[in-house]
C-alpha cells in the first residue's frame, strides 16, 4: 500500500471512506513510517510531487473539514450544489473541482478533469461505492488485492454490514469486469495480487 501511494500523483477516495477513517493520512509514510525516506526518494525519481494529492468525491458536500487529511490539503470533487454546501468551510489547503450541477458526480468527466490538472497516475482506495462507480464505467486499469489469513464473516446485525469491494453496482451477468492475474507475491501468510482489467 505504501508503494502504491508512493507511485501515485493522487489518491482518490469517496468521502465515506474518509468519514470512516478518523486520523488517517493517505500518504505512503503513514502506512510504513520506517520507509519514509525511501518513499521520498522514489517519488523524486518518478518526478512526482512530495506527496500524492488527496482527492475526495462527494455529492452532499458533507466533508469532515477538521479531519487531519483534509487539513493537510485535498481536492474536493463535487457538483455546484455540493460546492455551495462547502462554501467557507474548507481550509485554504483545499480546492474544489466542480463537475455538473447536482446529484452524483459524472466520474468519467471528473477523471478527465483531474488528468488535465496533471494527476496522471490515480490510485483509488475506494471505498465500495466509489469503486462501484469506477467499475461500472470501465475506469479501472489494475486491481491490487490483498488476501489476509482471516475469515471475517458478516451477520448484518445492528443495521451494520461491512461492505465488499464493490457496492451500488450490479456487474454480473451482463457487465462483469474481467481481469487477468499480472503478479502474485507472498509475505508470510498474506498474498498480494495484482490484476489487470481486460478492456471490453
Ligand atoms: N477494506 C478496504 O480496503 C476498504 C477500503 C475503503 C473503504 N472501506 C470501508 O468502506 C466503508 C465506506 O463505504 P462507502 O461505500 O460509503 O465508501 P465510499 O465509496 O468511500 O464513499 C461513498 C460516498 O462517496 C461519495 N460518492 C461516491 N461516488 C460518488 C459520485 N459518483 N458522485 C458523488 N459522490 C460520490 C458519496 O458521498 P456523499 O454521501 O457525501 O455524497 C458517497 O456517499 C467504510 O467502512 C470503510 O472503512 C474499506
XYZ file of N, CA and C and ligand atoms in Angstrom:
648
model
N 0.829 -1.201 0.000
C 0.000 0.000 0.000
C 0.869 1.259 0.000
N 1.936 1.200 0.790
C 2.860 2.338 0.803
C 3.474 2.563 -0.568
N 3.888 1.473 -1.223
C 4.487 1.597 -2.550
C 3.488 2.137 -3.567
N 2.250 1.652 -3.492
C 1.231 2.139 -4.425
C 1.032 3.638 -4.250
N 0.911 4.056 -3.014
C 0.756 5.502 -2.768
C 1.980 6.273 -3.240
N 3.163 5.654 -3.048
C 4.396 6.357 -3.416
C 4.470 6.599 -4.920
N 3.813 5.763 -5.709
C 3.874 5.891 -7.174
C 2.778 6.798 -7.732
N 1.845 7.228 -6.900
C 0.642 7.907 -7.408
C 0.765 9.424 -7.363
N 0.152 10.074 -8.372
C 0.005 11.537 -8.310
C -1.130 11.912 -7.359
N -2.129 11.031 -7.279
C -3.296 11.342 -6.435
C -3.843 10.062 -5.832
N -4.413 10.188 -4.639
C -5.179 9.099 -4.024
C -6.636 9.555 -4.020
N -7.472 8.772 -4.709
C -8.875 9.128 -4.918
C -9.762 8.320 -3.975
N -10.608 9.018 -3.214
C -11.486 8.344 -2.247
C -12.900 8.895 -2.350
N -13.882 8.047 -2.104
C -15.209 8.547 -1.777
C -15.145 9.087 -0.358
N -15.941 10.093 -0.080
C -15.797 10.738 1.222
C -16.282 9.810 2.358
N -17.042 8.744 2.006
C -17.456 7.771 3.026
C -16.252 7.107 3.679
N -15.218 6.852 2.899
C -14.008 6.221 3.447
C -13.294 7.185 4.400
N -13.241 8.454 4.012
C -12.634 9.452 4.907
C -13.426 9.546 6.207
N -14.757 9.578 6.073
C -15.592 9.708 7.278
C -15.396 8.509 8.201
N -15.106 7.322 7.612
C -14.976 6.094 8.424
C -13.565 5.899 8.976
N -12.635 6.773 8.614
C -11.229 6.539 8.977
C -10.634 7.789 9.628
N -11.037 8.079 10.869
C -10.506 9.288 11.508
C -9.007 9.177 11.720
N -8.319 10.288 11.557
C -6.893 10.339 11.912
C -5.947 9.800 10.860
N -6.463 9.247 9.751
C -5.561 8.668 8.748
C -5.011 9.766 7.834
N -3.837 9.512 7.296
C -3.269 10.346 6.224
C -3.027 9.412 5.056
N -3.460 9.795 3.861
C -3.328 8.899 2.702
C -1.982 9.141 2.011
N -0.921 8.891 2.791
C 0.445 9.056 2.297
C 1.177 7.716 2.441
N 2.261 7.526 1.666
C 2.995 6.269 1.826
C 3.573 6.111 3.221
N 4.101 7.170 3.778
C 4.785 7.044 5.074
C 3.807 6.794 6.221
N 2.532 7.113 6.016
C 1.572 6.807 7.080
C 1.402 5.287 7.200
N 1.562 4.579 6.091
C 1.464 3.116 6.099
C 2.718 2.502 6.725
N 3.875 3.077 6.365
C 5.131 2.433 6.753
C 6.159 3.536 7.070
N 6.066 4.111 8.283
C 6.901 5.275 8.621
C 8.396 5.006 8.477
N 8.843 3.765 8.751
C 10.281 3.475 8.700
C 10.858 3.678 7.302
N 10.022 3.633 6.290
C 10.497 3.756 4.908
C 10.212 5.145 4.310
N 9.942 6.120 5.176
C 9.570 7.448 4.679
C 10.617 8.002 3.708
N 11.899 7.811 4.076
C 12.969 8.362 3.239
C 13.006 7.673 1.862
N 12.858 6.351 1.868
C 12.867 5.605 0.596
C 11.684 6.006 -0.282
N 10.516 6.201 0.339
C 9.346 6.628 -0.437
C 9.614 7.997 -1.071
N 10.236 8.894 -0.286
C 10.512 10.243 -0.804
C 11.479 10.160 -1.985
N 12.494 9.308 -1.861
C 13.455 9.134 -2.968
C 12.766 8.599 -4.211
N 11.895 7.603 -4.000
C 11.173 7.011 -5.135
C 10.318 8.067 -5.820
N 9.606 8.879 -5.043
C 8.762 9.921 -5.642
C 9.618 10.908 -6.419
N 10.761 11.217 -5.879
C 11.668 12.136 -6.573
C 12.121 11.524 -7.900
N 12.524 10.240 -7.865
C 12.977 9.560 -9.092
C 11.851 9.510 -10.134
N 10.619 9.354 -9.660
C 9.473 9.269 -10.579
C 8.954 10.652 -10.997
N 9.631 11.697 -10.485
C 9.238 13.095 -10.743
C 7.815 13.380 -10.261
N 7.472 12.777 -9.136
C 6.194 13.074 -8.506
C 6.397 14.213 -7.494
N 5.308 14.892 -7.164
C 5.363 15.892 -6.094
C 5.645 15.184 -4.766
N 6.060 15.916 -3.718
C 6.444 15.239 -2.468
C 5.356 14.348 -1.875
N 4.108 14.725 -2.016
C 3.064 13.813 -1.509
C 1.931 13.721 -2.530
N 1.278 12.544 -2.584
C 0.144 12.429 -3.502
C -0.992 13.350 -3.050
N -1.681 13.931 -4.013
C -2.816 14.791 -3.680
C -3.992 13.913 -3.275
N -4.599 14.226 -2.162
C -5.815 13.516 -1.762
C -6.988 14.119 -2.526
N -7.752 13.269 -3.206
C -8.921 13.738 -3.969
C -10.156 13.046 -3.406
N -11.131 13.836 -2.980
C -12.333 13.304 -2.313
C -13.555 13.574 -3.166
N -14.351 12.530 -3.382
C -15.564 12.688 -4.186
C -16.768 12.725 -3.249
N -17.618 13.715 -3.432
C -18.835 13.829 -2.618
C -19.931 14.499 -3.425
N -21.158 14.022 -3.251
C -22.304 14.732 -3.819
C -22.862 15.696 -2.782
N -22.891 15.244 -1.528
C -23.552 16.035 -0.479
C -22.719 17.238 -0.028
N -21.411 17.147 -0.184
C -20.540 18.188 0.379
C -20.305 17.996 1.871
N -20.722 16.837 2.385
C -20.568 16.561 3.822
C -19.149 16.037 4.088
N -18.201 16.953 4.058
C -16.790 16.594 4.244
C -16.386 16.984 5.664
N -15.802 16.045 6.436
C -15.351 16.411 7.790
C -14.114 17.307 7.701
N -14.333 18.608 7.769
C -13.267 19.560 7.446
C -12.168 19.615 8.502
N -12.428 19.017 9.682
C -11.355 19.019 10.695
C -10.546 17.719 10.656
N -10.843 16.829 9.703
C -10.035 15.610 9.553
C -8.603 16.035 9.182
N -7.579 15.435 9.837
C -6.200 15.879 9.555
C -5.802 15.756 8.087
N -6.363 14.771 7.368
C -6.008 14.634 5.954
C -6.579 15.786 5.133
N -7.724 16.310 5.547
C -8.312 17.466 4.847
C -7.488 18.703 5.176
N -7.086 18.816 6.428
C -6.271 19.973 6.834
C -4.941 19.963 6.073
N -4.399 18.755 5.807
C -3.130 18.663 5.063
C -3.288 19.056 3.603
N -4.510 19.075 3.106
C -4.751 19.505 1.728
C -5.436 18.444 0.905
N -6.538 18.833 0.248
C -7.285 17.887 -0.574
C -8.003 18.652 -1.678
N -8.255 17.932 -2.763
C -9.108 18.461 -3.827
C -10.469 17.784 -3.666
N -11.512 18.575 -3.549
C -12.855 18.023 -3.363
C -13.561 18.051 -4.717
N -13.957 16.883 -5.190
C -14.676 16.792 -6.453
C -16.157 16.680 -6.133
N -16.922 17.665 -6.578
C -18.350 17.684 -6.257
C -19.086 18.455 -7.341
N -20.364 18.653 -7.135
C -21.166 19.425 -8.085
C -21.283 20.867 -7.581
N -21.939 21.708 -8.387
C -22.160 23.092 -7.948
C -22.962 23.097 -6.641
N -23.941 22.189 -6.532
C -24.751 22.133 -5.297
C -23.885 21.721 -4.108
N -23.024 20.699 -4.303
C -22.129 20.259 -3.228
C -21.176 21.373 -2.834
N -20.688 22.109 -3.827
C -19.730 23.188 -3.549
C -20.387 24.289 -2.718
N -21.671 24.534 -2.975
C -22.364 25.566 -2.179
C -22.393 25.153 -0.705
N -22.576 23.842 -0.454
C -22.599 23.348 0.922
C -21.245 23.462 1.613
N -20.190 23.530 0.813
C -18.835 23.580 1.381
C -18.319 25.011 1.538
N -19.024 25.955 0.919
C -18.511 27.327 0.847
C -18.137 27.856 2.227
N -16.911 28.372 2.324
C -16.443 28.996 3.564
C -16.028 28.013 4.647
N -16.142 26.701 4.392
C -15.835 25.715 5.454
C -14.470 25.063 5.289
N -13.933 25.083 4.065
C -12.712 24.303 3.810
C -11.461 25.078 4.200
N -10.434 24.362 4.684
C -9.162 25.052 4.929
C -8.542 25.539 3.615
N -7.637 26.517 3.699
C -7.010 27.090 2.491
C -6.224 26.056 1.697
N -5.808 24.967 2.361
C -5.030 23.918 1.687
C -5.874 23.128 0.690
N -7.173 23.335 0.682
C -8.079 22.549 -0.176
C -8.541 23.356 -1.371
N -8.906 22.656 -2.428
C -9.593 23.307 -3.543
C -10.759 22.435 -3.979
N -11.630 23.030 -4.785
C -12.862 22.337 -5.189
C -12.889 22.242 -6.705
N -13.158 21.029 -7.197
C -13.353 20.825 -8.630
C -14.843 20.550 -8.835
N -15.520 21.462 -9.500
C -16.962 21.306 -9.731
C -17.214 20.572 -11.023
N -18.002 19.520 -10.950
C -18.361 18.743 -12.137
C -19.884 18.607 -12.133
N -20.552 19.299 -13.017
C -22.014 19.225 -13.099
C -22.691 20.088 -12.051
N -24.012 20.037 -12.074
C -24.794 20.948 -11.229
C -25.216 20.330 -9.899
N -25.734 19.099 -9.961
C -26.223 18.476 -8.720
C -26.280 16.959 -8.920
N -26.551 16.235 -7.841
C -26.624 14.773 -7.930
C -25.237 14.175 -7.934
N -25.145 12.908 -8.341
C -23.827 12.268 -8.348
C -22.895 12.928 -9.357
N -21.614 12.894 -9.050
C -20.605 13.420 -9.980
C -20.442 12.441 -11.144
N -20.351 12.976 -12.352
C -20.020 12.161 -13.534
C -18.540 11.784 -13.403
N -18.318 10.531 -12.996
C -16.973 10.144 -12.560
C -15.987 10.103 -13.732
N -16.486 9.787 -14.919
C -15.606 9.778 -16.093
C -15.100 11.206 -16.384
N -16.047 12.145 -16.332
C -15.667 13.543 -16.582
C -14.708 14.036 -15.496
N -14.989 13.629 -14.266
C -14.116 14.052 -13.159
C -12.689 13.557 -13.381
N -12.546 12.289 -13.805
C -11.190 11.755 -14.027
C -10.491 12.493 -15.164
N -11.241 12.807 -16.236
C -10.641 13.573 -17.341
C -10.120 14.913 -16.824
N -10.931 15.559 -15.984
C -10.519 16.888 -15.494
C -9.323 16.773 -14.554
N -9.302 15.720 -13.740
C -8.152 15.533 -12.840
C -6.890 15.284 -13.658
N -6.997 14.494 -14.721
C -5.817 14.240 -15.557
C -5.350 15.548 -16.188
N -6.318 16.393 -16.576
C -5.983 17.705 -17.141
C -5.230 18.580 -16.147
N -5.388 18.306 -14.861
C -4.668 19.070 -13.824
C -3.292 18.453 -13.536
N -2.903 17.452 -14.323
C -1.579 16.853 -14.157
C -1.564 15.640 -13.247
N -2.735 15.168 -12.833
C -2.779 13.991 -11.968
C -2.941 12.752 -12.857
N -1.826 12.299 -13.414
C -1.866 11.231 -14.418
C -2.059 9.852 -13.813
N -1.368 9.603 -12.707
C -1.460 8.275 -12.073
C -2.346 8.400 -10.833
N -3.529 7.818 -10.929
C -4.509 7.977 -9.848
C -4.738 6.623 -9.196
N -4.464 6.578 -7.908
C -4.708 5.370 -7.108
C -6.031 5.560 -6.382
N -6.967 4.642 -6.569
C -8.166 4.739 -5.744
C -8.130 3.682 -4.661
N -8.497 4.092 -3.464
C -8.626 3.162 -2.346
C -10.103 3.014 -1.983
N -10.965 3.252 -2.963
C -12.399 3.041 -2.773
C -13.058 4.252 -2.145
N -13.992 4.054 -1.275
C -14.471 2.768 -0.835
C -15.398 2.089 -1.829
N -16.207 1.179 -1.310
C -17.007 0.315 -2.160
C -17.931 1.047 -3.129
N -18.570 2.145 -2.707
C -19.488 2.831 -3.628
C -18.722 3.558 -4.735
N -17.615 4.195 -4.385
C -16.818 4.834 -5.439
C -16.250 3.768 -6.372
N -15.810 2.648 -5.799
C -15.264 1.558 -6.621
C -16.339 1.052 -7.587
N -17.580 0.978 -7.119
C -18.683 0.563 -7.980
C -18.872 1.510 -9.149
N -18.784 2.808 -8.880
C -18.906 3.809 -9.949
C -17.796 3.633 -10.986
N -16.579 3.442 -10.493
C -15.433 3.307 -11.405
C -15.553 2.020 -12.222
N -15.959 0.926 -11.546
C -16.046 -0.371 -12.242
C -17.128 -0.338 -13.308
N -18.280 0.214 -12.971
C -19.388 0.132 -13.939
C -19.158 1.042 -15.143
N -18.300 2.030 -14.990
C -17.972 2.887 -16.133
C -16.681 2.467 -16.835
N -16.141 1.311 -16.460
C -14.951 0.798 -17.143
C -13.712 1.649 -16.919
N -13.573 2.214 -15.709
C -12.486 3.168 -15.469
C -11.347 2.593 -14.626
N -11.400 1.290 -14.355
C -10.300 0.688 -13.589
C -9.288 0.070 -14.550
N -8.015 0.248 -14.264
C -6.955 -0.354 -15.086
C -6.350 -1.570 -14.399
N -6.104 -1.457 -13.109
C -5.474 -2.527 -12.332
C -6.200 -2.633 -10.998
N -6.159 -3.834 -10.439
C -6.702 -4.010 -9.082
C -5.640 -4.712 -8.243
N -5.281 -4.102 -7.129
C -4.302 -4.679 -6.206
C -5.088 -5.208 -5.007
N -5.067 -6.509 -4.847
C -5.927 -7.150 -3.848
C -5.062 -7.954 -2.879
N -5.282 -7.742 -1.601
C -4.548 -8.499 -0.583
C -5.462 -9.569 -0.009
N -4.985 -10.790 0.020
C -5.712 -11.852 0.721
C -5.047 -12.051 2.075
N -5.847 -11.845 3.135
C -5.331 -11.935 4.504
C -5.787 -13.253 5.119
N -4.986 -13.806 6.025
C -5.316 -15.131 6.577
C -6.329 -15.059 7.715
N -7.490 -14.484 7.426
C -8.518 -14.403 8.466
C -9.890 -14.495 7.803
N -10.810 -15.208 8.449
C -12.192 -15.244 7.982
C -12.960 -14.210 8.792
N -13.530 -13.220 8.131
C -14.152 -12.115 8.860
C -15.635 -12.343 9.112
N -16.366 -12.849 8.124
C -17.804 -13.071 8.295
C -18.587 -11.776 8.348
N -19.906 -11.909 8.249
C -20.779 -10.746 8.464
C -22.175 -11.281 8.769
N -22.873 -10.602 9.698
C -24.223 -11.073 10.006
C -25.274 -9.983 9.845
N -24.842 -8.760 9.510
C -25.811 -7.702 9.219
C -26.603 -7.227 10.428
N -26.182 -7.645 11.646
C -26.922 -7.189 12.832
C -26.690 -5.703 13.060
N -27.574 -5.067 13.793
C -27.480 -3.649 14.160
C -27.456 -2.753 12.919
N -27.974 -3.259 11.803
C -28.012 -2.427 10.595
C -26.640 -2.162 10.012
N -25.604 -2.777 10.580
C -24.240 -2.523 10.091
C -23.811 -3.701 9.233
N -23.503 -3.469 7.998
C -22.961 -4.528 7.169
C -21.632 -4.045 6.602
N -20.610 -4.831 6.859
C -19.327 -4.465 6.266
C -19.423 -4.747 4.774
N -19.143 -3.740 3.963
C -19.344 -3.875 2.520
C -18.206 -4.675 1.896
N -18.467 -5.245 0.731
C -17.414 -5.898 -0.041
C -16.651 -4.867 -0.849
N -15.873 -5.339 -1.812
C -15.016 -4.414 -2.575
C -15.851 -3.446 -3.406
N -17.017 -3.910 -3.876
C -17.847 -3.076 -4.747
C -19.258 -3.025 -4.197
N -19.821 -1.822 -4.149
C -21.216 -1.651 -3.729
C -21.910 -0.708 -4.713
N -23.227 -0.885 -4.817
C -24.021 0.043 -5.633
C -23.893 -0.182 -7.123
N -23.315 -1.303 -7.536
C -23.185 -1.588 -8.974
C -23.334 -3.089 -9.162
N -24.305 -3.502 -9.968
C -24.506 -4.931 -10.255
C -23.804 -5.214 -11.582
N -22.737 -5.971 -11.549
C -21.921 -6.135 -12.762
C -22.228 -7.433 -13.506
N -22.569 -8.484 -12.781
C -22.931 -9.733 -13.453
C -24.458 -9.840 -13.528
N -25.037 -10.434 -14.570
C -24.316 -11.212 -15.573
C -23.788 -10.393 -16.759
N -24.365 -9.236 -16.998
C -24.092 -8.591 -18.284
C -22.851 -7.720 -18.345
N -22.410 -7.194 -17.181
C -21.345 -6.184 -17.239
C -20.151 -6.568 -16.362
N -19.879 -7.870 -16.289
C -18.754 -8.332 -15.468
C -17.450 -7.663 -15.902
N -16.654 -7.284 -14.926
C -15.340 -6.693 -15.222
C -14.326 -7.825 -15.098
N -13.785 -8.251 -16.216
C -12.874 -9.398 -16.222
C -11.434 -8.931 -16.119
N -10.667 -9.737 -15.400
C -9.287 -9.333 -15.136
C -8.350 -10.499 -15.428
N -7.054 -10.185 -15.510
C -6.066 -11.266 -15.620
C -4.998 -11.033 -14.563
N -4.511 -12.123 -13.992
C -3.515 -12.013 -12.931
C -2.178 -11.574 -13.528
N -1.645 -10.463 -13.000
C -0.356 -9.969 -13.512
C 0.793 -10.331 -12.590
N 0.536 -10.347 -11.275
C 1.612 -10.797 -10.381
C 1.023 -11.263 -9.062
N 1.768 -12.143 -8.402
C 1.362 -12.651 -7.094
C 2.609 -12.675 -6.217
N 2.516 -12.066 -5.074
C 3.635 -12.090 -4.126
C 3.124 -12.565 -2.785
N 4.006 -13.239 -2.089
C 3.632 -13.740 -0.775
C 4.513 -13.098 0.274
N 3.919 -12.653 1.366
C 4.687 -12.224 2.530
C 4.061 -12.913 3.731
N 4.774 -13.885 4.278
C 4.191 -14.665 5.368
C 2.905 -15.314 4.890
N 1.812 -15.073 5.614
C 0.524 -15.681 5.261
C -0.335 -14.769 4.392
N 0.236 -13.656 3.944
C -0.525 -12.721 3.108
C -0.159 -12.919 1.643
N -1.152 -12.749 0.782
C -0.913 -12.784 -0.666
C -1.234 -11.410 -1.237
N -0.331 -10.879 -2.030
C -0.531 -9.580 -2.669
C -0.695 -9.824 -4.162
N -1.885 -9.600 -4.662
C -2.232 -9.949 -6.041
C -2.449 -8.687 -6.861
N -1.909 -8.700 -8.073
C -2.172 -7.588 -8.991
C -2.906 -8.139 -10.203
N -4.089 -7.611 -10.446
C -4.871 -7.994 -11.623
C -4.938 -6.817 -12.590
N -4.782 -7.104 -13.871
C -5.014 -6.096 -14.904
C -6.435 -6.259 -15.410
N -7.124 -5.147 -15.575
C -8.512 -5.213 -16.053
C -8.508 -5.324 -17.567
N -9.227 -6.342 -18.071
C -9.340 -6.505 -19.526
C -10.345 -5.484 -20.040
N -9.955 -4.747 -21.053
C -10.862 -3.739 -21.602
C -11.786 -4.388 -22.615
N -13.062 -4.005 -22.555
C -14.059 -4.628 -23.445
C -13.724 -4.275 -24.897
N -11.258 -2.876 3.100
C -10.882 -1.856 2.372
O -9.890 -1.946 1.680
C -11.696 -0.578 2.400
C -11.301 0.488 1.595
C -12.060 1.650 1.634
C -13.185 1.752 2.444
N -13.531 0.713 3.226
C -14.707 0.808 4.112
O -15.857 1.127 3.334
C -16.783 1.814 4.169
C -17.320 3.045 3.448
O -18.048 2.619 2.332
P -18.623 3.650 1.280
O -19.098 2.868 0.115
O -19.550 4.599 1.971
O -17.309 4.465 0.891
P -17.000 5.465 -0.285
O -17.283 4.876 -1.620
O -15.631 5.938 0.002
O -17.981 6.687 -0.010
C -19.273 6.773 -0.514
C -19.569 8.242 -0.649
O -18.710 8.809 -1.641
C -19.400 9.763 -2.375
N -19.502 9.317 -3.760
C -19.181 8.114 -4.298
N -19.390 8.131 -5.637
C -19.849 9.365 -5.920
C -20.235 10.025 -7.120
N -20.204 9.434 -8.336
N -20.657 11.319 -7.044
C -20.690 11.955 -5.867
N -20.333 11.406 -4.699
C -19.923 10.119 -4.741
C -20.772 9.910 -1.725
O -20.582 10.904 -0.723
P -21.743 11.846 -0.141
O -22.577 10.945 0.714
O -21.037 12.894 0.638
O -22.494 12.413 -1.288
C -20.968 8.540 -1.124
O -21.892 8.524 -0.061
C -16.063 2.185 5.430
O -16.456 1.298 6.458
C -14.602 1.954 5.082
O -13.819 1.627 6.192
C -12.815 -0.461 3.211
